[in-house]
XYZ file of C-alpha atoms in Angstrom:
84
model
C 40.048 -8.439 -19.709
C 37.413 -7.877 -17.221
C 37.999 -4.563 -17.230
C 38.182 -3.483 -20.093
C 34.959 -5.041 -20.915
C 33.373 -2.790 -17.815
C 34.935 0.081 -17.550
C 32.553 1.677 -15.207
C 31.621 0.114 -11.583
C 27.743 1.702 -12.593
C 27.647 -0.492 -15.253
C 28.774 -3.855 -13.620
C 26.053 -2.601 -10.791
C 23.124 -1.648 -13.210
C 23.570 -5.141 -15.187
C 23.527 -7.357 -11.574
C 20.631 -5.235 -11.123
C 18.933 -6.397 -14.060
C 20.021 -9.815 -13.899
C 18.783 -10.128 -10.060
C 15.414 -8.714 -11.438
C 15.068 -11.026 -14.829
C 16.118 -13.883 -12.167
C 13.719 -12.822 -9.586
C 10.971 -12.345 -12.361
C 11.068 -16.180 -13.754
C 11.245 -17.581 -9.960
C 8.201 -15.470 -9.018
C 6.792 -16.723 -12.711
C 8.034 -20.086 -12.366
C 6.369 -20.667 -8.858
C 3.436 -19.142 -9.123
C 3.831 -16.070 -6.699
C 2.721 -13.968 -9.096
C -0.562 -16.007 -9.586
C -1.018 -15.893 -6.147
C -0.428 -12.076 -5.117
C -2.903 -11.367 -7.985
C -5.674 -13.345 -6.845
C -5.204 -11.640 -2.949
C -4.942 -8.023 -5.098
C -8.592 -9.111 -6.378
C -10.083 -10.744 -3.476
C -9.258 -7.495 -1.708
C -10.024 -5.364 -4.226
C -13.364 -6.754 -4.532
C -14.389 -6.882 -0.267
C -13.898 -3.243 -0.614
C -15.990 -2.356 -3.821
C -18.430 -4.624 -1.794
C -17.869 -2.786 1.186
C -18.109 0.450 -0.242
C -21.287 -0.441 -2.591
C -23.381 -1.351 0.734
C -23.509 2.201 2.075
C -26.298 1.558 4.505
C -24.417 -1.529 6.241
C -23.511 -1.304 10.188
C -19.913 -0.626 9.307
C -20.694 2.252 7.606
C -22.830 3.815 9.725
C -20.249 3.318 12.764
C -17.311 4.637 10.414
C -19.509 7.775 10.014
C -20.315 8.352 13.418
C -16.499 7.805 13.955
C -15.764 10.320 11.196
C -18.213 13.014 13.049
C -17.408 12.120 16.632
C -13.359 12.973 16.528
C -13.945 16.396 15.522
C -16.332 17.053 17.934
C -14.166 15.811 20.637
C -11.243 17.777 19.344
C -13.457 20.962 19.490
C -14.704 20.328 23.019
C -11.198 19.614 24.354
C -9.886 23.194 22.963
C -13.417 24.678 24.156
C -12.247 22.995 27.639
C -8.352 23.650 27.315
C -9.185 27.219 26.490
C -11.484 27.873 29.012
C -9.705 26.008 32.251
């Protein structure tokens, strides 16, 4: 009877796909993981629109100078590669 219920092996796979989903939805719901990976999400979220709102900080003058520094270095090794 099984069978003739699900004729297709895609659609006995597609509904334990759903059902594996739904389940894993009301466990994350039910214990609060959800809650949790949110409120990480937004602490993060929020250090970097800090981070990037304080453009004059230490870190971002470093991360500049980091930024300029690695092409410059590039360039002189070809300058010196190309030269011997």
């Amino acid at each position: 009877m099984f069978r003739t219920v699900f004729k297709s092996a895609r659609a006995v796979i597609a509904l334990s796909l759903v059902g594996g989903v739904g389940l894993a939805a009301v466990v994350g719901w039910a214990t609060g993981f959800f809650a949790s990976a949110a409120g990480t999400v937004a602490g993060l979220w929020s250090s970097l629109v800090g981070w990037i709102n304080s453009p004059l900080s230490w870190e971002h003058l470093l991360a500049g100078a980091g930024v300029l520094l690695v092409p410059v270095v590039i360039l002189v090794l070809i300058f010196v590669i190309a030269d011997d």
